[in-house]
Short mmCIF file of C-alpha atoms in Angstrom, two decimals:
data_model
loop_
_atom_site.label_atom_id
_atom_site.label_comp_id
_atom_site.label_asym_id
_atom_site.label_seq_id
_atom_site.Cartn_x
_atom_site.Cartn_y
_atom_site.Cartn_z
CA MET A 1 0.00 0.00 0.00
CA LYS A 2 1.39 3.40 -0.99
CA LYS A 3 2.34 5.86 1.74
CA ASN A 4 0.55 9.16 1.23
CA VAL A 5 2.09 12.15 2.98
CA VAL A 6 1.13 15.83 3.27
CA PHE A 7 3.51 18.43 4.66
CA THR A 8 3.78 22.14 5.22
CA ILE A 9 6.67 24.48 6.06
CA CYS A 10 6.47 27.38 8.48
CA ALA A 11 8.29 29.34 11.16
CA LYS A 12 7.46 28.24 14.69
CA ASN A 13 4.95 31.06 15.27
CA TYR A 14 2.76 29.49 12.55
CA ILE A 15 2.67 26.00 14.08
CA GLY A 16 -0.85 26.64 15.37
CA LEU A 17 -2.07 27.66 11.92
CA ALA A 18 -0.45 24.54 10.45
CA LYS A 19 -2.32 22.46 13.02
CA VAL A 20 -5.60 23.95 11.76
CA LEU A 21 -4.65 22.79 8.26
CA GLU A 22 -3.86 19.35 9.65
CA HIS A 23 -7.21 19.12 11.45
CA SER A 24 -9.06 20.08 8.25
CA ILE A 25 -7.34 17.26 6.34
CA LYS A 26 -7.78 14.67 9.10
CA LYS A 27 -11.48 15.51 9.25
CA PHE A 28 -11.87 13.81 5.86
CA ASN A 29 -8.73 11.62 5.69
CA ASN A 30 -7.66 10.41 9.10
CA ASP A 31 -5.14 7.98 7.59
CA VAL A 32 -3.03 10.63 5.84
CA ILE A 33 0.41 11.21 7.37
CA PHE A 34 0.98 14.92 8.03
CA TYR A 35 4.30 16.66 8.81
CA ILE A 36 5.08 20.22 9.85
CA PHE A 37 8.63 21.26 8.87
CA ILE A 38 9.85 24.13 11.04
CA ALA A 39 12.17 26.46 9.12
CA ASP A 40 13.85 28.17 12.07
CA ASP A 41 15.51 26.97 15.28
CA VAL A 42 13.52 25.57 18.18
CA ASP A 43 14.79 25.78 21.76
CA PRO A 44 14.92 22.52 23.76
CA ASP A 45 11.98 23.36 26.05
CA LEU A 46 9.66 24.14 23.14
CA LEU A 47 10.92 21.09 21.24
CA LYS A 48 9.83 18.80 24.08
CA SER A 49 6.28 20.14 23.89
CA LEU A 50 5.89 19.67 20.12
CA PRO A 51 3.90 16.80 18.61
CA ASP A 52 5.89 14.01 16.95
CA ASN A 53 4.88 15.15 13.47
CA VAL A 54 6.60 18.54 13.93
CA VAL A 55 10.20 18.32 12.72
CA VAL A 56 13.08 20.81 12.78
CA SER A 57 14.19 21.20 9.16
CA LYS A 58 17.79 22.20 9.96
CA ASN A 59 18.37 18.86 11.69
CA ILE A 60 16.84 16.49 9.14
CA LEU A 61 18.07 18.30 6.01
CA SER A 62 21.73 18.42 7.11
CA SER A 63 22.69 15.73 4.57
CA GLN A 64 21.48 18.01 1.76
CA ILE A 65 22.31 21.46 3.14
CA SER A 66 25.51 21.97 5.15
CA GLU A 67 25.46 24.17 8.24
CA THR A 68 27.47 26.83 6.41
CA GLU A 69 25.06 26.91 3.49
CA TRP A 70 22.06 26.81 5.83
CA ASN A 71 23.28 29.93 7.62
CA GLU A 72 23.96 31.61 4.29
CA MET A 73 20.45 30.86 2.99
CA ALA A 74 18.74 31.73 6.28
CA PHE A 75 20.49 35.08 6.31
CA LYS A 76 20.26 36.24 2.71
CA TYR A 77 16.58 35.20 2.38
CA ASN A 78 13.72 36.77 4.31
CA LEU A 79 11.21 34.52 6.07
CA THR A 80 9.01 33.87 3.01
CA GLU A 81 11.98 33.33 0.73
CA PHE A 82 13.70 30.97 3.14
CA CYS A 83 10.64 28.80 3.86
CA THR A 84 10.13 28.32 0.13
CA SER A 85 13.83 27.75 -0.59
CA ILE A 86 13.93 24.54 1.47
CA LYS A 87 10.77 23.06 -0.11
CA PRO A 88 12.46 20.76 -2.66
CA PHE A 89 14.79 19.45 0.04
CA CYS A 90 11.83 18.53 2.27
CA PHE A 91 10.26 16.62 -0.64
CA LYS A 92 13.54 14.84 -1.28
CA TYR A 93 13.94 13.92 2.39
CA LEU A 94 10.50 12.27 2.44
CA PHE A 95 11.29 10.29 -0.71
CA ASP A 96 14.90 9.41 0.12
CA TYR A 97 14.12 8.02 3.57
CA GLN A 98 11.21 5.93 2.30
CA LEU A 99 8.72 7.96 4.31
CA ALA A 100 6.42 8.52 1.35
CA ASP A 101 5.43 7.34 -2.11
CA ASN A 102 3.16 10.30 -2.85
CA VAL A 103 3.71 13.73 -1.32
CA ILE A 104 1.58 16.88 -1.30
CA TYR A 105 2.99 20.20 -0.13
CA LEU A 106 0.55 22.83 1.18
CA ASP A 107 1.00 26.33 2.58
CA PRO A 108 -0.09 26.55 6.23
CA ASP A 109 -2.88 29.05 5.43
CA ILE A 110 -4.84 26.45 3.44
CA TYR A 111 -8.05 24.78 4.66
CA PHE A 112 -9.75 21.64 3.36
CA PHE A 113 -13.48 21.34 2.72
CA SER A 114 -13.57 17.80 1.33
CA ASN A 115 -11.58 14.62 0.75
CA ILE A 116 -7.95 14.74 -0.39
CA ASN A 117 -8.06 11.27 -1.99
CA SER A 118 -8.77 12.59 -5.48
CA ILE A 119 -5.34 14.28 -5.54
CA PHE A 120 -3.54 11.15 -4.41
CA SER A 121 -5.47 9.14 -7.01
CA LEU A 122 -4.15 11.44 -9.73
CA LEU A 123 -0.62 10.72 -8.52
CA ASN A 124 -1.12 7.12 -9.59
CA GLN A 125 -1.18 8.45 -13.14
CA TYR A 126 0.90 11.65 -13.05
CA LYS A 127 4.23 12.36 -11.37
CA ILE A 128 3.79 16.12 -10.97
CA ILE A 129 0.61 18.13 -10.33
CA LEU A 130 0.49 21.93 -10.42
CA THR A 131 -2.33 24.46 -10.14
CA PRO A 132 -2.26 27.73 -12.13
CA HIS A 133 -3.28 30.99 -10.50
CA ILE A 134 -6.13 31.40 -12.99
CA THR A 135 -7.72 29.00 -15.48
CA GLN A 136 -10.10 31.08 -17.61
CA ILE A 137 -9.34 33.20 -20.63
CA SER A 138 -11.35 36.36 -21.18
CA GLU A 139 -11.12 39.29 -23.55
CA LYS A 140 -11.31 41.76 -20.68
CA TYR A 141 -9.53 40.80 -17.48
CA GLU A 142 -11.62 41.52 -14.38
CA GLY A 143 -9.47 40.00 -11.64
CA ASP A 144 -8.91 41.65 -8.27
CA ARG A 145 -5.15 41.25 -8.53
CA PRO A 146 -3.71 42.95 -11.62
CA GLU A 147 -2.61 40.63 -14.40
CA LEU A 148 0.88 42.10 -14.26
CA GLY A 149 1.02 41.09 -10.60
CA LEU A 150 0.18 37.52 -11.55
CA LEU A 151 2.73 37.68 -14.33
CA SER A 152 5.46 38.77 -11.92
CA SER A 153 4.72 35.97 -9.44
CA GLY A 154 4.56 33.16 -11.99
CA VAL A 155 1.98 31.01 -13.74
CA TYR A 156 1.54 28.49 -10.93
CA ASN A 157 0.86 28.95 -7.24
CA LEU A 158 3.32 26.87 -5.24
CA GLY A 159 1.14 26.91 -2.14
CA PHE A 160 0.27 23.50 -3.58
CA LEU A 161 2.49 20.94 -5.27
CA ALA A 162 1.96 17.18 -5.55
CA LEU A 163 4.69 14.73 -6.52
CA SER A 164 4.87 10.96 -6.91
CA LYS A 165 8.15 9.22 -6.16
CA SER A 166 9.73 8.70 -9.58
CA PRO A 167 12.81 9.48 -11.70
CA GLU A 168 10.95 12.50 -13.06
CA ALA A 169 10.26 13.89 -9.59
CA GLU A 170 13.88 13.24 -8.62
CA LYS A 171 15.12 15.24 -11.63
CA LEU A 172 12.74 18.07 -10.82
CA LEU A 173 13.79 18.26 -7.16
CA ILE A 174 17.52 18.26 -7.92
CA TRP A 175 17.12 20.93 -10.63
CA TRP A 176 14.79 23.06 -8.51
CA GLY A 177 16.81 22.70 -5.31
CA ASN A 178 20.05 23.75 -7.01
CA ARG A 179 18.42 26.98 -8.13
CA LEU A 180 16.72 27.75 -4.83
CA ARG A 181 20.01 27.50 -2.96
CA THR A 182 21.00 30.70 -4.76
CA PHE A 183 17.98 32.32 -6.42
CA CYS A 184 14.85 32.24 -4.27
CA PHE A 185 14.44 35.99 -3.90
CA ILE A 186 11.42 38.18 -4.44
CA ASP A 187 13.17 40.44 -6.91
CA PRO A 188 11.29 42.06 -9.81
CA ILE A 189 14.53 43.25 -11.42
CA ASP A 190 15.84 39.69 -11.59
CA GLY A 191 12.37 38.48 -12.60
CA SER A 192 12.31 36.11 -9.62
CA PHE A 193 9.54 35.35 -7.13
CA THR A 194 10.66 32.85 -4.47
CA ASP A 195 10.31 29.25 -5.71
CA GLN A 196 7.38 29.95 -8.03
CA ARG A 197 8.85 31.52 -11.15
CA TRP A 198 11.14 28.54 -11.64
CA MET A 199 8.10 26.32 -12.09
CA ASP A 200 7.16 28.21 -15.24
CA PHE A 201 9.80 26.06 -16.96
CA ILE A 202 8.20 22.75 -15.99
CA PRO A 203 5.91 22.25 -19.04
CA CYS A 204 9.03 22.63 -21.19
CA PHE A 205 10.75 19.75 -19.39
CA PHE A 206 8.04 17.12 -18.89
CA GLU A 207 5.51 15.38 -21.12
CA SER A 208 1.75 15.58 -20.64
CA ASN A 209 1.59 12.02 -19.32
CA THR A 210 3.96 13.05 -16.49
CA LEU A 211 2.79 16.58 -15.68
CA LEU A 212 -0.78 17.57 -14.86
CA VAL A 213 -1.66 21.26 -14.81
CA SER A 214 -4.99 20.89 -13.09
CA LYS A 215 -7.90 23.08 -14.18
CA ASN A 216 -10.04 21.76 -11.33
CA LYS A 217 -11.70 24.85 -9.86
CA GLY A 218 -11.91 23.18 -6.45
CA LEU A 219 -8.12 23.08 -6.10
CA ASN A 220 -6.38 26.16 -4.72
CA LEU A 221 -9.36 28.50 -4.65
CA ALA A 222 -7.69 31.75 -3.56
CA PRO A 223 -7.99 35.56 -3.62
CA TRP A 224 -6.32 35.83 -7.03
CA ASN A 225 -9.04 33.64 -8.61
CA PHE A 226 -12.12 34.55 -6.55
CA PHE A 227 -13.23 36.68 -9.50
CA GLU A 228 -13.56 33.62 -11.76
CA ARG A 229 -14.86 31.04 -9.25
CA LYS A 230 -18.12 31.06 -7.33
CA ILE A 231 -19.07 28.89 -4.35
CA ILE A 232 -22.49 27.25 -4.39
CA VAL A 233 -24.06 25.03 -1.75
CA LYS A 234 -25.90 21.97 -2.98
CA GLU A 235 -27.22 19.28 -0.65
CA ASP A 236 -24.72 20.28 2.05
CA ASN A 237 -21.84 20.06 -0.44
CA LEU A 238 -19.66 23.00 -1.40
CA LEU A 239 -19.17 23.26 -5.15
CA VAL A 240 -17.26 25.67 -7.40
CA GLU A 241 -18.62 27.04 -10.67
CA ASN A 242 -17.63 29.87 -13.01
CA ARG A 243 -18.80 33.31 -11.94
CA GLN A 244 -19.32 34.21 -15.58
CA LYS A 245 -20.18 32.19 -18.63
CA ILE A 246 -17.41 31.79 -21.19
CA ASP A 247 -18.69 32.29 -24.75
CA GLY A 248 -22.18 31.84 -23.34
CA ILE A 249 -21.36 28.40 -21.93
CA THR A 250 -21.28 27.47 -18.25
CA LEU A 251 -18.40 25.07 -17.69
CA SER A 252 -18.38 22.09 -15.33
CA VAL A 253 -18.93 22.36 -11.60
CA ASP A 254 -16.23 20.99 -9.30
CA ILE A 255 -16.24 19.95 -5.65
CA LEU A 256 -14.40 22.43 -3.44
CA ILE A 257 -11.40 20.51 -2.12
CA PHE A 258 -9.34 23.28 -0.52
CA ALA A 259 -9.17 27.05 -0.28
CA HIS A 260 -6.00 29.07 0.13
CA PHE A 261 -6.52 32.00 2.53
CA SER A 262 -3.37 33.74 1.33
CA GLY A 263 -2.87 37.22 2.72
CA TYR A 264 -5.59 36.95 5.35
CA ASN A 265 -4.71 38.30 8.77
CA TYR A 266 -5.48 35.36 11.01
CA LYS A 267 -4.87 37.42 14.17
CA SER A 268 -7.70 39.73 13.11
CA ILE A 269 -9.85 36.73 12.15
CA LEU A 270 -9.49 35.40 15.70
CA ASN A 271 -10.89 38.74 16.87
CA GLY A 272 -13.89 38.42 14.58
CA LYS A 273 -12.67 40.70 11.78
CA ILE A 274 -11.88 39.33 8.32
CA GLU A 275 -8.99 41.22 6.70
CA GLN A 276 -7.14 40.48 3.46
CA ASN A 277 -3.86 42.40 3.26
CA ASN A 278 -2.31 41.28 -0.05
CA ILE A 279 -5.01 42.50 -2.44
CA PRO A 280 -6.23 45.89 -1.18
CA ASN A 281 -9.08 46.18 -3.72
CA LEU A 282 -10.47 42.67 -3.27
CA LYS A 283 -14.20 42.71 -4.03
CA ASN A 284 -16.75 41.71 -1.44
CA TYR A 285 -17.94 38.27 -2.57
CA GLU A 286 -20.73 36.97 -0.34
CA ASP A 287 -20.00 33.36 -1.21
CA ILE A 288 -16.34 33.87 -0.27
CA ASN A 289 -17.41 35.55 2.96
CA PHE A 290 -19.31 32.34 3.70
CA LEU A 291 -16.07 30.36 3.34
CA CYS A 292 -14.18 32.88 5.46
CA ARG A 293 -16.71 32.44 8.26
CA ILE A 294 -16.13 28.68 8.15
CA TYR A 295 -12.38 29.31 8.36
CA MET A 296 -12.93 31.79 11.18
CA ASN A 297 -14.85 29.19 13.16
CA ALA A 298 -12.02 26.68 12.61
CA LEU A 299 -9.41 29.18 13.84
CA VAL A 300 -11.48 30.00 16.91
CA GLU A 301 -11.99 26.29 17.60
CA HIS A 302 -8.21 25.79 17.63
CA GLU A 303 -7.38 29.16 19.18
CA SER A 304 -5.42 27.57 22.02
CA ASP A 305 -3.04 25.91 19.51
CA ILE A 306 -2.58 29.20 17.67
CA LEU A 307 -2.00 31.32 20.77
CA LYS A 308 0.48 28.76 22.13
CA PHE A 309 2.94 29.56 19.34
CA ILE A 310 1.92 32.94 17.95
CA LYS A 311 4.43 34.95 20.00
CA GLU A 312 7.43 32.82 19.03
CA GLU A 313 10.02 34.97 17.24
CA TYR A 314 11.59 33.94 13.95
CA THR A 315 15.16 32.91 14.79
CA TYR A 316 16.74 34.39 11.69
CA ASN A 317 15.37 37.91 12.12
CA GLN A 318 18.21 38.95 14.43
CA PHE A 319 21.94 38.67 14.92
CA ASP A 320 23.13 36.53 17.81
CA ASN A 321 23.13 39.64 20.06
CA GLY A 322 19.45 40.34 19.37
CA ILE A 323 19.86 43.31 16.99
CA ALA A 324 17.37 43.19 14.11
CA ILE A 325 18.38 42.01 10.65
CA THR A 326 16.70 44.08 7.92
CA ASN A 327 16.36 43.53 4.21
CA ILE A 328 19.28 45.81 3.39
CA HIS A 329 21.52 43.63 5.59
CA ARG A 330 20.32 40.51 3.78
CA ARG A 331 20.80 41.90 0.29
CA LEU A 332 24.20 43.44 1.00
CA TYR A 333 25.27 40.04 2.30
CA ARG A 334 23.99 38.53 -0.95
CA ALA A 335 26.13 41.01 -2.86
CA LEU A 336 29.22 40.00 -0.85
CA ILE A 337 28.53 36.33 -1.54
CA ASP A 338 28.17 37.01 -5.25
CA ILE A 339 31.67 38.48 -5.39
CA GLY A 340 33.13 35.75 -3.18
CA ASP A 341 33.65 37.95 -0.12
CA CYS A 342 32.27 35.75 2.68
CA LEU A 343 32.76 36.51 6.36
CA GLY A 344 31.90 33.29 8.17
CA ASN A 345 28.61 32.88 10.03
CA PRO A 346 26.57 35.98 9.06
CA PHE A 347 24.60 35.88 12.34
CA SER A 348 27.78 36.15 14.42
CA THR A 349 28.75 39.41 16.11
CA ILE A 350 32.39 38.56 16.90
CA LYS A 351 35.26 40.74 15.72
CA SER A 352 35.88 40.68 11.96
CA SER A 353 32.28 39.48 11.44
CA TYR A 354 29.79 40.79 8.88
CA PHE A 355 28.01 42.44 11.81
CA GLU A 356 31.13 44.43 12.65
CA LYS A 357 31.40 45.48 9.01
CA LEU A 358 27.83 46.81 9.13
CA LYS A 359 28.46 48.51 12.45
CA LYS A 360 31.53 50.29 11.13
CA ALA A 361 29.53 51.51 8.12
CA LYS A 362 26.71 52.70 10.46
CA LEU A 363 24.25 50.36 8.71
CA LEU A 364 22.77 48.69 11.77
CA SER A 365 19.14 49.24 12.71
CA TYR A 366 18.41 49.40 16.41
CA GLY A 367 14.66 49.12 15.94
CA ASN A 368 12.75 45.86 15.57
CA GLY A 369 12.84 45.60 11.78
CA VAL A 370 9.55 47.46 11.28
CA ILE A 371 11.16 49.53 8.50
CA ASP A 372 10.83 46.51 6.17
CA LYS A 373 7.05 46.56 6.60
CA VAL A 374 6.67 50.16 5.46
CA ASN A 375 5.35 50.62 1.92
CA LYS A 376 3.41 53.15 -0.11
CA ALA A 377 0.12 51.74 1.20
CA ASN A 378 0.90 52.29 4.89
CA LEU A 379 3.43 55.15 4.91
CA ARG A 380 1.92 58.13 6.70
CA GLY A 381 1.69 61.37 4.75
CA ILE A 382 2.89 59.82 1.52
CA GLU A 383 1.05 62.41 -0.61
CA ASN A 384 2.89 65.30 1.04
CA LYS A 385 6.17 63.42 0.84
CA MET A 386 5.63 62.83 -2.87
CA LYS A 387 4.95 66.51 -3.44
CA LYS A 388 8.31 67.37 -1.85
CA ILE A 389 10.14 64.71 -3.83
CA ASN A 390 8.49 65.84 -7.05
CA PHE A 391 9.51 69.44 -6.30
CA ILE A 392 13.14 68.34 -5.92
CA MET A 393 13.00 66.20 -9.06
CA LYS A 394 11.50 69.06 -11.04
CA PHE A 395 14.43 71.23 -9.96
CA ILE A 396 16.88 68.49 -11.08
CA PHE A 397 15.01 68.26 -14.38
CA LYS A 398 15.50 71.97 -15.03
CA ILE A 399 19.23 71.60 -14.42
CA LEU A 400 19.76 68.42 -16.48
CA GLY A 401 17.28 68.78 -19.30
CA VAL A 402 15.06 66.03 -20.69
CA ASP A 403 17.73 63.68 -22.09
CA LYS A 404 19.99 63.52 -19.03
CA TYR A 405 16.98 63.45 -16.72
CA THR A 406 15.64 60.42 -18.61
CA LEU A 407 18.99 58.65 -18.22
CA LEU A 408 19.01 59.48 -14.50
CA ILE A 409 15.55 57.97 -13.96
CA ARG A 410 16.54 54.83 -15.87
CA PHE A 411 19.68 54.58 -13.76
CA PHE A 412 17.77 54.89 -10.47
CA ARG A 413 15.88 51.63 -10.91
CA PRO A 414 18.84 49.23 -10.77
CA TYR A 415 20.78 51.58 -8.51
CA SER A 416 18.02 51.48 -5.87
CA ARG A 417 18.55 47.76 -5.29
CA PHE A 418 20.03 47.14 -1.87
CA GLU A 419 22.74 44.99 -3.47
CA ASN A 420 24.05 48.04 -5.33
CA GLN A 421 24.57 49.91 -2.06
CA ILE A 422 27.59 47.69 -1.39
CA PHE A 423 29.80 50.78 -1.71
CA LEU A 424 28.53 51.75 1.75
CA LEU A 425 30.52 48.79 3.08
CA ASP A 426 33.51 49.21 0.78
CA LYS A 427 34.04 52.29 -1.35
CA ASP A 428 35.95 50.26 -3.95
CA LYS A 429 33.07 47.84 -4.66
CA ASN A 430 30.35 48.54 -7.20
CA LEU A 431 28.00 45.92 -8.65
CA LEU A 432 25.80 47.95 -11.01
#
């Protein structure tokens, strides 16, 4: 009998949310083996209190990722980037140690509404199953997330990936893992978006009898495709149909298997308020609100699990003396790696460390890393700030003239990358 395994990856503060996912799966499939891979360190006292299916990734992946490389990846990547960078290695661990024949990866903010068996059944035929962000073509795009946003994050959503143990899956994992060791950044200039953009290559590498790009509307229902999928209730079953007819034809109706509550603030949901932070202009869909209320009830039901871990701090957000690591520190470190200038353990604060280099250059932040969460949507007084900046730029324009001003603006885009601020550490280094 084949071993069917589901796993998720998260930092330790999300263990409670991962447990909600597990409960939703076990409600319909109690025989499925479920693992939670923790991406950061876990202190001994907390480790003793964790269920047996919660594993510390650093320990079990040591045969694939050395301690030196682990520290490098954990430092140069932010939390989202790092959790996704170790995904292929988690798959490979489950296959290599004979723990699974079929494996499904799921993001921790997913919730199941029906049986998972149909996905495992497909793995008897296919070796790789992916789900695209959207599945319907229309002359006029009406999605809540701009098409260019979807284009920048990749064709497929890697909150879900299903693999069957096979030579094809092995090739995929080795190829994918080698790239994610180095290039798992969210970086529009590089055209990268964590582990997702790499998967755009997959249809080029595998035949249709190996790879399934599933158009099932009940798989990976999420904010980016709410506009094309509508929930209907029929005889106590939740089904998914098209919101709009395509060429006057209503396509098939699918059973809702799982929804991906990406970008939802689960702390607010616990307090009775449903907030979606990733898509600010998300329409108010009553049928989706119905699903959110079900998810809210599930979170409240398992509130004790969530609150038990919610205050745990991500290990790799600070140096070993507790000072916050910000994105500029991570990207400058990336720049040093790229030119072969490595300084040992990047989290260390001993003499001659990377920390000391930052300190000497006055690049340390003595806050709690909040600066990385500031953007144009939440920056106070941004309109007044833009007026001042525009006034300055208009003055520069008058001095330079249109041609040189155009060159300056073009230059600013690559120059603004944190990696290109490496001259702040060493005046003789310039990567642009």
